Coordinates of C-alpha atoms in Angstrom, one line a residue:
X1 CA 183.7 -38.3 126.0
X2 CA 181.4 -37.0 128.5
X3 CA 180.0 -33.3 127.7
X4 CA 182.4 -33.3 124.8
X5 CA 179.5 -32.2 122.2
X6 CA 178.6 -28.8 121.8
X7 CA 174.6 -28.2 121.0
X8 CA 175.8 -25.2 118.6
X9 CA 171.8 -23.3 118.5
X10 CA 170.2 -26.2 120.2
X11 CA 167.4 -24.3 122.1
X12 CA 166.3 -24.9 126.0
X13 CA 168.9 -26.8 126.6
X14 CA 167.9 -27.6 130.3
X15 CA 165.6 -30.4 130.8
X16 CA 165.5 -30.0 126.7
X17 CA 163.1 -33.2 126.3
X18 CA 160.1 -31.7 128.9
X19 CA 158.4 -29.7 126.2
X20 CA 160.3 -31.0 123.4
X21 CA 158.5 -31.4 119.6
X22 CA 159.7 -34.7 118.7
X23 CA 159.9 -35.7 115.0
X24 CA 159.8 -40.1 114.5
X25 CA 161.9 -40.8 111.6
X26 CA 161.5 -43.9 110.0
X27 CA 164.4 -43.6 107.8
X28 CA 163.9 -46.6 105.1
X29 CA 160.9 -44.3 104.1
X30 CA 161.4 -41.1 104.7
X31 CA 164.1 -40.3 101.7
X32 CA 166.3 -42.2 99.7
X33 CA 168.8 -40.0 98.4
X34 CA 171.0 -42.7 96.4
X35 CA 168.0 -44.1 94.1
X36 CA 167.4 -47.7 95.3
X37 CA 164.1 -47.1 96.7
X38 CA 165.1 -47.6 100.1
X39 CA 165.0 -44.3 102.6
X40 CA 168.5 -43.9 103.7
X41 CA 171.1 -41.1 105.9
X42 CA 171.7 -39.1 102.8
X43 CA 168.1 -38.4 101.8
X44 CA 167.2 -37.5 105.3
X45 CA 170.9 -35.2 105.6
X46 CA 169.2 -33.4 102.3
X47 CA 165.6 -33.4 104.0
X48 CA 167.1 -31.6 107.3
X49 CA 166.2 -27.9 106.1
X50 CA 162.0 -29.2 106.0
X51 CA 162.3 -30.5 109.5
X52 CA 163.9 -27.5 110.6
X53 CA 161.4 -25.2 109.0
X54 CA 158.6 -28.1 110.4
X55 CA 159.7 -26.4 113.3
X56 CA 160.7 -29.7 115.7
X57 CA 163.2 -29.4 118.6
X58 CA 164.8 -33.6 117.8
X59 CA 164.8 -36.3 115.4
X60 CA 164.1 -39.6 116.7
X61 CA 165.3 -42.4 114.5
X62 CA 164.4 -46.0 114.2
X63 CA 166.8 -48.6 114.0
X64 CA 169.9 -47.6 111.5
X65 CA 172.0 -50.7 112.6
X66 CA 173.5 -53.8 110.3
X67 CA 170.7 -55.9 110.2
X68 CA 169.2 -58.9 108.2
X69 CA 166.0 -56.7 108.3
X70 CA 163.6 -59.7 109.2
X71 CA 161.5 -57.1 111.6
X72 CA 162.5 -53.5 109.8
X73 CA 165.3 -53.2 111.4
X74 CA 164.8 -54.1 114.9
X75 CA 166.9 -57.5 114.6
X76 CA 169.9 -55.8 115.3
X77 CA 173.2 -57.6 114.0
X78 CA 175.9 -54.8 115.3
X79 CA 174.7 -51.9 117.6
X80 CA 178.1 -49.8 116.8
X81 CA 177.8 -49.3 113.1
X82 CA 175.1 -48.3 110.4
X83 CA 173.1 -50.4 107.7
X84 CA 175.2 -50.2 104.7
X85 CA 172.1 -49.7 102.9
X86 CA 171.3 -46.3 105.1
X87 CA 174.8 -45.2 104.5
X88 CA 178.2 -44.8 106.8
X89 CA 178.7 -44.1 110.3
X90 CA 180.5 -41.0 108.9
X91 CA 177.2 -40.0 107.7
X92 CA 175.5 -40.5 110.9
X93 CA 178.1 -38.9 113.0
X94 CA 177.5 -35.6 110.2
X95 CA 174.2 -36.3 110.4
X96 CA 174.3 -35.5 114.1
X97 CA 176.1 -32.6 113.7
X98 CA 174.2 -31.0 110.4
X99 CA 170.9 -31.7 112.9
X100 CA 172.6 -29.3 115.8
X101 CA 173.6 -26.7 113.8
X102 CA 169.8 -26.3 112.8
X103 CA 168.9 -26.8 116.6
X104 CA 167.5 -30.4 116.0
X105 CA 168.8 -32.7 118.6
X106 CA 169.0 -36.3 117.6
X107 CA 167.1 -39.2 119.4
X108 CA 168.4 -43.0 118.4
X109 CA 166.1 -46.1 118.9
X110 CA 168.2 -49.1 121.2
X111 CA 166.9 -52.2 121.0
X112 CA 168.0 -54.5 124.0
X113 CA 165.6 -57.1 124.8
X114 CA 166.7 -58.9 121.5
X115 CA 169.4 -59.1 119.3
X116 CA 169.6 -61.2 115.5
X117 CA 170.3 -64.1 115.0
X118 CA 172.9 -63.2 112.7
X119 CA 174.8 -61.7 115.2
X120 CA 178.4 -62.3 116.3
X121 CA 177.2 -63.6 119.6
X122 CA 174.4 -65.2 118.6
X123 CA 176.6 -67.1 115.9
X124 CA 179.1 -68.0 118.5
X125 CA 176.3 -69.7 120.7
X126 CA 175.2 -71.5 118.2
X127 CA 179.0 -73.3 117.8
X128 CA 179.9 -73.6 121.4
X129 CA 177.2 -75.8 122.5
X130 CA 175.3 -76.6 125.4
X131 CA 176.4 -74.9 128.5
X132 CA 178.5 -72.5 127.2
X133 CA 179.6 -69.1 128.3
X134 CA 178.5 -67.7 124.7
X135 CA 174.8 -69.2 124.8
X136 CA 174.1 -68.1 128.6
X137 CA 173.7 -64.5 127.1
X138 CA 171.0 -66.0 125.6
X139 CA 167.9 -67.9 126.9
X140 CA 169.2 -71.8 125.6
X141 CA 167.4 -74.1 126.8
X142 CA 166.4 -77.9 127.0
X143 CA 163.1 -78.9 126.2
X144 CA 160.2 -80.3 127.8
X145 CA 160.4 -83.6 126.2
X146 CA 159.4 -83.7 122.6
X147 CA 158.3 -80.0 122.5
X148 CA 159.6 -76.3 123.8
X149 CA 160.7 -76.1 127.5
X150 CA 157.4 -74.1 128.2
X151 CA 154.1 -72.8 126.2
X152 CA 155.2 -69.1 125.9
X153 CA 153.7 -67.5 122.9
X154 CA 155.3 -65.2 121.0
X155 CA 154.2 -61.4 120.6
X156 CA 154.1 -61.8 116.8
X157 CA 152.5 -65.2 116.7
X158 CA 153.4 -68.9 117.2
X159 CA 155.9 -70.2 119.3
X160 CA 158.3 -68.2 121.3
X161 CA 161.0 -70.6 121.3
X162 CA 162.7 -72.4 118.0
X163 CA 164.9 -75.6 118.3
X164 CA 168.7 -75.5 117.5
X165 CA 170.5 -78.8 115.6
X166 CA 171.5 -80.1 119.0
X167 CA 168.5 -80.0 120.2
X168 CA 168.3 -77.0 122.7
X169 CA 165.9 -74.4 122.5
X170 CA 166.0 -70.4 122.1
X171 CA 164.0 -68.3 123.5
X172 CA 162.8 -65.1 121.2
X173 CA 159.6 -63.4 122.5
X174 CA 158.7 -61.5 118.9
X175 CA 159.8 -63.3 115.9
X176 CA 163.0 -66.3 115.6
X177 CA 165.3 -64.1 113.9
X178 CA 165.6 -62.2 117.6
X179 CA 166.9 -64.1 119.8
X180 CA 166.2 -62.4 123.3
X181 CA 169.2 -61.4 125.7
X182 CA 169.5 -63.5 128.9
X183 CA 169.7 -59.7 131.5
X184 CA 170.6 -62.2 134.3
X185 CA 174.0 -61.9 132.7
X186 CA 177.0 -59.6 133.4
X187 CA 178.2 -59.6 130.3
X188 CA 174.5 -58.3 128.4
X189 CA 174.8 -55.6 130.8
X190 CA 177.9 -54.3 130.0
X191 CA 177.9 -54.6 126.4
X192 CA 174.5 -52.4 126.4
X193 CA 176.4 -49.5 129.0
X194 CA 179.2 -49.6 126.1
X195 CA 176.6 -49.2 123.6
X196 CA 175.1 -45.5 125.3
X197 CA 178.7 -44.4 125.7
X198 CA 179.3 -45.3 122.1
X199 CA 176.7 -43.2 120.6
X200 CA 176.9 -40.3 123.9
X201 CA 180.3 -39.8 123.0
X202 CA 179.1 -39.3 118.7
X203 CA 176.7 -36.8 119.9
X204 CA 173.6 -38.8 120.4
X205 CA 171.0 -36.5 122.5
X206 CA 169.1 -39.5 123.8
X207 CA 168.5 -42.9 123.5
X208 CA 164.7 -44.4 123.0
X209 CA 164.4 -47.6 124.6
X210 CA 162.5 -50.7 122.3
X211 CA 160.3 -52.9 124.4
X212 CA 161.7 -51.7 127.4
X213 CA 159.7 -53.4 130.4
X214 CA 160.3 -57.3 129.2
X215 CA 163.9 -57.3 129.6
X216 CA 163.5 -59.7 132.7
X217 CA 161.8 -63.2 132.5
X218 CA 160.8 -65.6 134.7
X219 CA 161.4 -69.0 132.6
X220 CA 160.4 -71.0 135.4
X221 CA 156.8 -69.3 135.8
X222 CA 153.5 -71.8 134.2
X223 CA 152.2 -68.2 133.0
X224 CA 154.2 -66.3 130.5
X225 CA 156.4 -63.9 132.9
X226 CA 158.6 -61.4 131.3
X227 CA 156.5 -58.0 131.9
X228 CA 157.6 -55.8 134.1
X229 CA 159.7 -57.7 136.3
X230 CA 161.4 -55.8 139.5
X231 CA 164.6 -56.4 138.6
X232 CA 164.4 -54.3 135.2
X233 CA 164.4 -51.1 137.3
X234 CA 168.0 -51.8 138.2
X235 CA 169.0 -51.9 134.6
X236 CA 167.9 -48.6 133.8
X237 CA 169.4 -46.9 137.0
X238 CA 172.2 -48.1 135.3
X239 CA 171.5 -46.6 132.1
X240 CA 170.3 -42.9 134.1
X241 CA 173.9 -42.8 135.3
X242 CA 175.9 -43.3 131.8
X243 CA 173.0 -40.2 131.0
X244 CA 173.7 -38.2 133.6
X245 CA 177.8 -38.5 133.1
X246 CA 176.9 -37.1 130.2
X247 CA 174.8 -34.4 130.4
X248 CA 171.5 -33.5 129.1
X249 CA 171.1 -36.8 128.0
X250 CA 167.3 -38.3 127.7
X251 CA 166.4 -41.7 128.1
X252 CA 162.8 -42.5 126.3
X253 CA 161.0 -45.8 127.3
X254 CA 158.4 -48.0 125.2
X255 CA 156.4 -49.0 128.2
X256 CA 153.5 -50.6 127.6
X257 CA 151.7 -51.0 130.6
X258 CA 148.3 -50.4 131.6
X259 CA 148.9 -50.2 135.7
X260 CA 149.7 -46.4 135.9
X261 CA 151.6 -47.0 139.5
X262 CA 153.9 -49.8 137.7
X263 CA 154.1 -47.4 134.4
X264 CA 155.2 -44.4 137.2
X265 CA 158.1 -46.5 138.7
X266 CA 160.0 -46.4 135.4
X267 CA 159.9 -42.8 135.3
X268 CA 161.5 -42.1 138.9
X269 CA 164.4 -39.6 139.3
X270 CA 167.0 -42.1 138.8
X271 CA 165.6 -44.2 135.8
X272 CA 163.9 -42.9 132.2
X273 CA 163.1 -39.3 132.0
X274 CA 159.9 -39.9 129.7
X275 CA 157.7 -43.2 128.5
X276 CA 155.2 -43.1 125.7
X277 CA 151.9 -42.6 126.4
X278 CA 149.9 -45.5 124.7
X279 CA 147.2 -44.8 126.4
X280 CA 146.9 -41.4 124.8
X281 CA 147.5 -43.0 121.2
X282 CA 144.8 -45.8 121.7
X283 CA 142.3 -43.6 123.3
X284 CA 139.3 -43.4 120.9
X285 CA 137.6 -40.1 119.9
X286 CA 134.9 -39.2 122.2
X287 CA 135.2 -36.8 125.0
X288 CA 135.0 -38.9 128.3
X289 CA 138.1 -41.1 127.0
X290 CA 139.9 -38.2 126.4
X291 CA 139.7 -36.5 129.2
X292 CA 140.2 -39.7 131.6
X293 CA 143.2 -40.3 129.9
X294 CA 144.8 -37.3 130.0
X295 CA 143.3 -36.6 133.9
X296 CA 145.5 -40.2 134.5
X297 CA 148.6 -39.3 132.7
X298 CA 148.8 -36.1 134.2
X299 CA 148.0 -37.1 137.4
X300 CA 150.6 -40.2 137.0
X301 CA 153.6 -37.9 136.4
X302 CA 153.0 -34.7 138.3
X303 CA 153.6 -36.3 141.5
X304 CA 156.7 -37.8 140.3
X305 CA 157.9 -34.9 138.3
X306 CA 157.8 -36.3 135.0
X307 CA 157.0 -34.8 132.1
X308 CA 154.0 -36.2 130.3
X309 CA 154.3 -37.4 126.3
X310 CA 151.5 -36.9 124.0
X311 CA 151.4 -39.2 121.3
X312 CA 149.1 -40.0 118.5
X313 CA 150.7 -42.5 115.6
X314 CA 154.2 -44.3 114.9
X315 CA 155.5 -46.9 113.1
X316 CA 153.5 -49.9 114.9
X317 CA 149.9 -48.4 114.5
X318 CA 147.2 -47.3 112.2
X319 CA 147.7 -44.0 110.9
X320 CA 145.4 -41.4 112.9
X321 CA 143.5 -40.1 109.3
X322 CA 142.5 -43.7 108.9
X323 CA 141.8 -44.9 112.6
X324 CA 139.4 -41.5 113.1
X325 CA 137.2 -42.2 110.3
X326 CA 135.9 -45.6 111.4
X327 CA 133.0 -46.5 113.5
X328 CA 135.7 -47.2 116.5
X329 CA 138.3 -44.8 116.8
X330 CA 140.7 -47.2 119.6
X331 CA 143.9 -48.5 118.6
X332 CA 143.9 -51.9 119.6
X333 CA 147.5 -53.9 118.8
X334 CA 145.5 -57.3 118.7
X335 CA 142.7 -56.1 116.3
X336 CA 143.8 -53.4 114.1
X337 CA 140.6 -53.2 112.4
X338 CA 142.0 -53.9 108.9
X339 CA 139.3 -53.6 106.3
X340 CA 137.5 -52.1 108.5
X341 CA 135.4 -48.7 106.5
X342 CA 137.0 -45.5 107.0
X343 CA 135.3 -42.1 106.4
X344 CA 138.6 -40.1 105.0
X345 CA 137.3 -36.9 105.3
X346 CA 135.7 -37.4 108.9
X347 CA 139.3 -38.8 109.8
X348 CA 141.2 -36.2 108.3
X349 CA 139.2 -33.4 110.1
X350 CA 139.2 -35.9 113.4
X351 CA 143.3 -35.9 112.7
X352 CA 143.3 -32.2 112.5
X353 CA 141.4 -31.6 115.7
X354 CA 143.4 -34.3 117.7
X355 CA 147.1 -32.8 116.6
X356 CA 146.3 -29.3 118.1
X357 CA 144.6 -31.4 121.1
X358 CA 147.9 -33.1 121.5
X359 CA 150.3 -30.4 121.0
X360 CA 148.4 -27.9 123.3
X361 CA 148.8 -30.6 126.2
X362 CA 151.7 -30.4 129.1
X363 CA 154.5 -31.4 128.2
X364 CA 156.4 -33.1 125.3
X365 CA 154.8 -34.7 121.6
X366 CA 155.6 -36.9 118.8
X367 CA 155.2 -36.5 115.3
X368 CA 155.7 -39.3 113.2
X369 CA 156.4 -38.6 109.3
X370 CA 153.3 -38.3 107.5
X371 CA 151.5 -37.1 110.0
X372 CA 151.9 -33.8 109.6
X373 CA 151.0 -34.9 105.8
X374 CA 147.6 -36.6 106.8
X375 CA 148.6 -39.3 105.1
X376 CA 145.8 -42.4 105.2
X377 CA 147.0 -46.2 105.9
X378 CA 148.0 -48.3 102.7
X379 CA 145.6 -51.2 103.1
X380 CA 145.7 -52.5 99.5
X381 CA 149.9 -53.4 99.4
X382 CA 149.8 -56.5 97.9
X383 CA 150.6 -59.7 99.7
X384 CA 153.5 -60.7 98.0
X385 CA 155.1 -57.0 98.8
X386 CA 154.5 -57.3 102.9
X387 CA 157.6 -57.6 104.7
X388 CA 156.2 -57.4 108.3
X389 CA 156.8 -60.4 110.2
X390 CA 153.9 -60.3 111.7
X391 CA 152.2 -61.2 108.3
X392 CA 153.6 -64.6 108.0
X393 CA 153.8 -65.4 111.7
X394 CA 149.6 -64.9 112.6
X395 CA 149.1 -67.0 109.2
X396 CA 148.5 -64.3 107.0
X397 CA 145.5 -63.3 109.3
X398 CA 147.1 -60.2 110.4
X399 CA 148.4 -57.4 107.7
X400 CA 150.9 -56.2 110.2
X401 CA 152.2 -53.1 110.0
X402 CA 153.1 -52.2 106.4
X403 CA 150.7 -49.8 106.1
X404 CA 152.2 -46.8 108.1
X405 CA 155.4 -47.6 106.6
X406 CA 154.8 -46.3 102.8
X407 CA 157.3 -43.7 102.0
X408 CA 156.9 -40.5 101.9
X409 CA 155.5 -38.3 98.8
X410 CA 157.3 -35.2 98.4
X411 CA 156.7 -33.9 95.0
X412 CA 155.0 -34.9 91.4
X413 CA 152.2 -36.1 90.1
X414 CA 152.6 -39.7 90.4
X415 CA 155.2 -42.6 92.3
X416 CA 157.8 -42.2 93.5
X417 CA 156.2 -39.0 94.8
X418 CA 160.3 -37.2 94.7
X419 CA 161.1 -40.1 97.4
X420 CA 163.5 -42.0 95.2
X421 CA 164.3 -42.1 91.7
X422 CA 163.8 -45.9 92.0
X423 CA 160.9 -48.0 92.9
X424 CA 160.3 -47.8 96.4
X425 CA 160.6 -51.0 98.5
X426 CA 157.0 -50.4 99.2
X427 CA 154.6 -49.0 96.9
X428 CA 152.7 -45.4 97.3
X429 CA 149.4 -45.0 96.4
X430 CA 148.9 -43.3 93.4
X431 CA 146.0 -41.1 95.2
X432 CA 148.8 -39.5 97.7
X433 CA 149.4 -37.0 94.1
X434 CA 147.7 -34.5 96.0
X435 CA 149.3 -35.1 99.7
X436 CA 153.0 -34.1 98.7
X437 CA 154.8 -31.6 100.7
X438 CA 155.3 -30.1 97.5
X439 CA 151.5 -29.6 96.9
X440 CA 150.5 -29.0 100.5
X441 CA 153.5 -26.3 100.9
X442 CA 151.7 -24.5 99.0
X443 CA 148.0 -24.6 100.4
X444 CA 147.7 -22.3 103.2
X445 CA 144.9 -25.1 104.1
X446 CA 146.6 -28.5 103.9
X447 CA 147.5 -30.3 107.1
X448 CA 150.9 -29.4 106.4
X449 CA 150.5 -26.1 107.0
X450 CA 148.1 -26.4 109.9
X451 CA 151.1 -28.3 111.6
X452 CA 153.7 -25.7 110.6
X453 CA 151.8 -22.9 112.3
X454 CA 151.3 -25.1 115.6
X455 CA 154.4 -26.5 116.1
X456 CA 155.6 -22.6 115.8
X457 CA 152.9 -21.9 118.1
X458 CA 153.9 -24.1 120.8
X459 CA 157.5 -23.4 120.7
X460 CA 156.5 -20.2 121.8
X461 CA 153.7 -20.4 123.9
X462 CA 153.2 -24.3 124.9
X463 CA 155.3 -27.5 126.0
X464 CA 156.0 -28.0 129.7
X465 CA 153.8 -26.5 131.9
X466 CA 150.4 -27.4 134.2
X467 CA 146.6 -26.4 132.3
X468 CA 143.9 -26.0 133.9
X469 CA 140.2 -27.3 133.0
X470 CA 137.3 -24.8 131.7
X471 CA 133.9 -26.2 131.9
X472 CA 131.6 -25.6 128.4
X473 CA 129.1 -28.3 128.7
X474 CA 129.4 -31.7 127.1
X475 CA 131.4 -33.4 124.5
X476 CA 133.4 -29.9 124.8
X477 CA 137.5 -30.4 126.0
X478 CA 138.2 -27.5 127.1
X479 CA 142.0 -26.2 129.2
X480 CA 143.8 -23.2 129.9
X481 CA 147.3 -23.2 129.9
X482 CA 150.0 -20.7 131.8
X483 CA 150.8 -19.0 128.7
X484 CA 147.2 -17.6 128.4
X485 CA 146.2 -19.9 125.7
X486 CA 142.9 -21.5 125.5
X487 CA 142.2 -25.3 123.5
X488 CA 138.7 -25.8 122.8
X489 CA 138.2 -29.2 121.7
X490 CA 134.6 -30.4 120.2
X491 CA 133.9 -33.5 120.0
X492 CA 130.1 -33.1 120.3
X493 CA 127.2 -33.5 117.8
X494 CA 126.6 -29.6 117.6
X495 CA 128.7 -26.4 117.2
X496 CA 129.2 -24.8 120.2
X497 CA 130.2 -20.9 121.3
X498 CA 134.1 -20.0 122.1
X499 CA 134.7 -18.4 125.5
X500 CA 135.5 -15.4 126.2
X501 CA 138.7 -14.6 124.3
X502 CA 141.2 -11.3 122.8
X503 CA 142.1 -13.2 119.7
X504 CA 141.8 -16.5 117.9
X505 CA 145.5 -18.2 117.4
X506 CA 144.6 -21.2 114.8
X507 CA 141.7 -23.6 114.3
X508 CA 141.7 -26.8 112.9
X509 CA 139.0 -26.2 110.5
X510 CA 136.7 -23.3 109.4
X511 CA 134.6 -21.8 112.3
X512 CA 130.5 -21.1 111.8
X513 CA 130.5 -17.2 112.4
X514 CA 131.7 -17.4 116.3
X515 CA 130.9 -20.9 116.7
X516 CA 132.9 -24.1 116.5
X517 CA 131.8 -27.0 114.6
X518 CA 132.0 -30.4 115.6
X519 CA 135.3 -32.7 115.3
X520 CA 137.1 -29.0 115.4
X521 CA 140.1 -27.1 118.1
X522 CA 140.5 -24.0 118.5
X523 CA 143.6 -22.0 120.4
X524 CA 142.7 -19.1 122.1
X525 CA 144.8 -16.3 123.2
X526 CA 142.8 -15.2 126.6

């Protein structure tokens, strides 16, 4: 019921997401703690004490639903119980509450543009037949004589509707395992407000939102029309107020949108609290980007009173060790630069310097597992071994997304890296033998342990909050925030001299006497 979970230690618990360290948990590869090489609830219930010691404020997971697992997860078959191969909703629900009583709130992923096709409703449409009450949750429609009632592509490739036995057409804007909800529909609506309550009242701290601005198409449009439509904004007032019954509840919005007045609309006081910020993630590494970027998303939420979120990787994009060692540094979801050369060592100091960047920044971040490892992107997983849809549907052209999926090496000297005393369900590289938490643990040096003393850092000093701008010359970021600390930032060709300063707080790399190298941050204490 509403406000009938107690936080227990949960720290800042007003307005808890603003400055919030957010941990991304993909859970099939994070730990598998029953030995079938898949990460599940119980390896992740044993992992608990490393997050807490990580020093993160909330978990968020990705989809732990029943699900045919055609897109990892995010063809959801029954939003009200768990994956059998994950474990038990008795595990999530002590999940939740082992998480609290380490003051880690938990985040859980919704996915309500699309459902699967082997869904209960999905199913039923599929039996009733043209014009039925079960297929107008659903886009069914005829076709446009022998082909698809309109030339919508999908997101993942190819067509974006598939014919049905009768002869109708479904509409499913990623791949045809999702059918996508019809929103016009009461009944959508209400089963997705039954949904929040369901996991509000198990404890759930918030709710991140999949694909949250194509909820509402436009079928009759000659253009594809289902971004951004007016009408989703209604939805998610609707969503606020379930929130709000509740009480420090956080609604999170994938919004990918590159119109920062649209993007500010979902955040208003009466809709999402936070959206990613893609534009932080896909920036590349040179200095004007940067800095235009985070001048826009500052400057698209301080009116509005939104927090900003700082964001580097997750589960849909090349790994920020990988992406920072190439010639260009953007993220780019229609070219990911597969095969592309990466410098491993320039990425890996560019990933050091861009995590303190990001964490020193206004507001709240996201760390998503293996980052905090440096772990680089699996390129070579063999073809037969990809399970991303988006493999098969661009005609084996695009690699998809496998990549920043491997699981997690924890400890030995070889796979399964302490993950799983199976074989994985994808394979490690056998280079990660030196990237375990094990072995970084216990390197003062290793990226592990930079993020370990940040994330401590800015739980006491950082998160929410306004910075201020210091001008040191070019390809130097440069900010003070309210605590007193200073981030220098260079992203020059040169080593440059550190401001006037009491005491150095942590550096991404070694400093040259009292200057600081190239692709390096530094936190001040002023």
């Amino acid at each position: 019921m509403p406000g009938s979970t107690s936080p227990g230690t949960i720290r800042n618990p007003d307005g808890w997401w603003r400055g919030a360290s957010i941990y991304q948990v993909y859970l099939r590869s994070f730990a598998d703690g029953n030995g079938d090489g898949t990460g599940d609830l119980a390896g992740l219930r044993a992992r608990l004490p490393y997050l807490s010691e990580l020093g993160v404020d909330a978990i968020w997971l990705n989809p732990w639903y029943p699900s045919p697992m055609a897109d990892g997860g995010y063809d959801v078959a029954d939003y009200r119980n768990i994956e059998p191969v994950f474990g038990t909703l008795a595990e999530a629900e002590k999940l939740i509450e082992e998480a609290h009583d380490l003051g880690i709130r938990t985040i859980v992923d919704v996915v309500p543009n699309h459902g699967s096709d082997q869904m209960v409703w999905f199913q039923e449409a599929l039996e009733a037949g043209p014009g039925s009450e079960a297929r107008e949750r659903f886009w069914f429609r005829p076709g446009n004589g022998d082909g698809p009632p309109n030339g919508w592509k999908s997101i993942f490739g190819g067509p974006a509707w598939t014919q049905v036995p009768d002869g109708e057409w479904y509409l499913h804007l990623f791949a045809p395992e999702q059918p996508d909800f019809n929103w016009n529909n009461p009944a959508v609506r209400e089963e997705f407000l039954d949904v929040l309550r369901f996991w509000f009242d198990r404890g759930v701290d918030g709710i991140r939102i999949d694909s949250a601005a194509v909820l509402v198409k436009d079928l009759d449009s000659v253009e594809e029309s289902y971004t951004d439509h007016d009408g989703v904004h209604e939805i998610y007032r609707e969503w606020r107020r379930i929130a709000d019954d509740y009480g420090q509840r956080v609604l999170i919005g994938e919004v990918w949108l590159p119109d920062q007045e649209r993007f500010a609309l979902y955040l208003r006081p009466d809709e999402m609290h936070t959206a990613f910020n893609f534009a932080f993630l896909a920036s590349p590494w040179e200095p004007d980007a940067l800095r235009d970027v985070i001048d826009m998303t500052l400057a698209t939420h301080v009116p509005i009173g939104a927090p900003a979120t700082w964001v580097l990787s997750n589960h849909d994009v090349t790994r920020p060790a990988t992406r920072f060692g190439r010639a260009d540094t953007s993220f780019d979801h229609g070219d990911r630069k597969h095969g592309m050369p990466s410098d491993f060592e320039l990425g890996t100091r560019r990933a050091r310097a861009a995590a303190l960047l990001a964490m020193a920044l206004p507001g709240s971040v996201y760390v998503y597992q293996g980052e905090e490892l440096g772990l680089w992107e699996v390129e070579d997983i063999p073809d037969d071994l990809r399970e991303d849809p988006i493999w098969a549907r661009s005609g084996h052209t695009d690699p998809g997304r496998d990549g920043c999926r491997v699981p997690l090496p924890w400890s030995g000297g070889e796979p399964p890296f302490g993950f799983s005393t199976g074989v994985p369900w994808l394979p490690q590289p056998a280079g990660w033998s030196t990237m375990t938490v094990e072995d970084q643990l216990a390197d003062p040096e290793s990226m592990l342990s930079l993020y370990r003393a940040a994330l401590g850092i800015r739980r006491e000093r950082l998160g929410d909050g306004v910075m201020a701008w210091l001008p040191l010359g070019d390809g130097v970021l440069a900010f003070t925030r309210d605590s007193g600390l200073i981030c220098v930032v260079n992203l020059g060709s040169q080593p440059v001299r550190l401001p006037p300063h009491e005491s150095i707080l942590l550096t991404s790399g070694p400093l040259d006497g009292d200057l600081l190298p190239t692709d390096t941050t530094a936190w001040l204490s002023s």
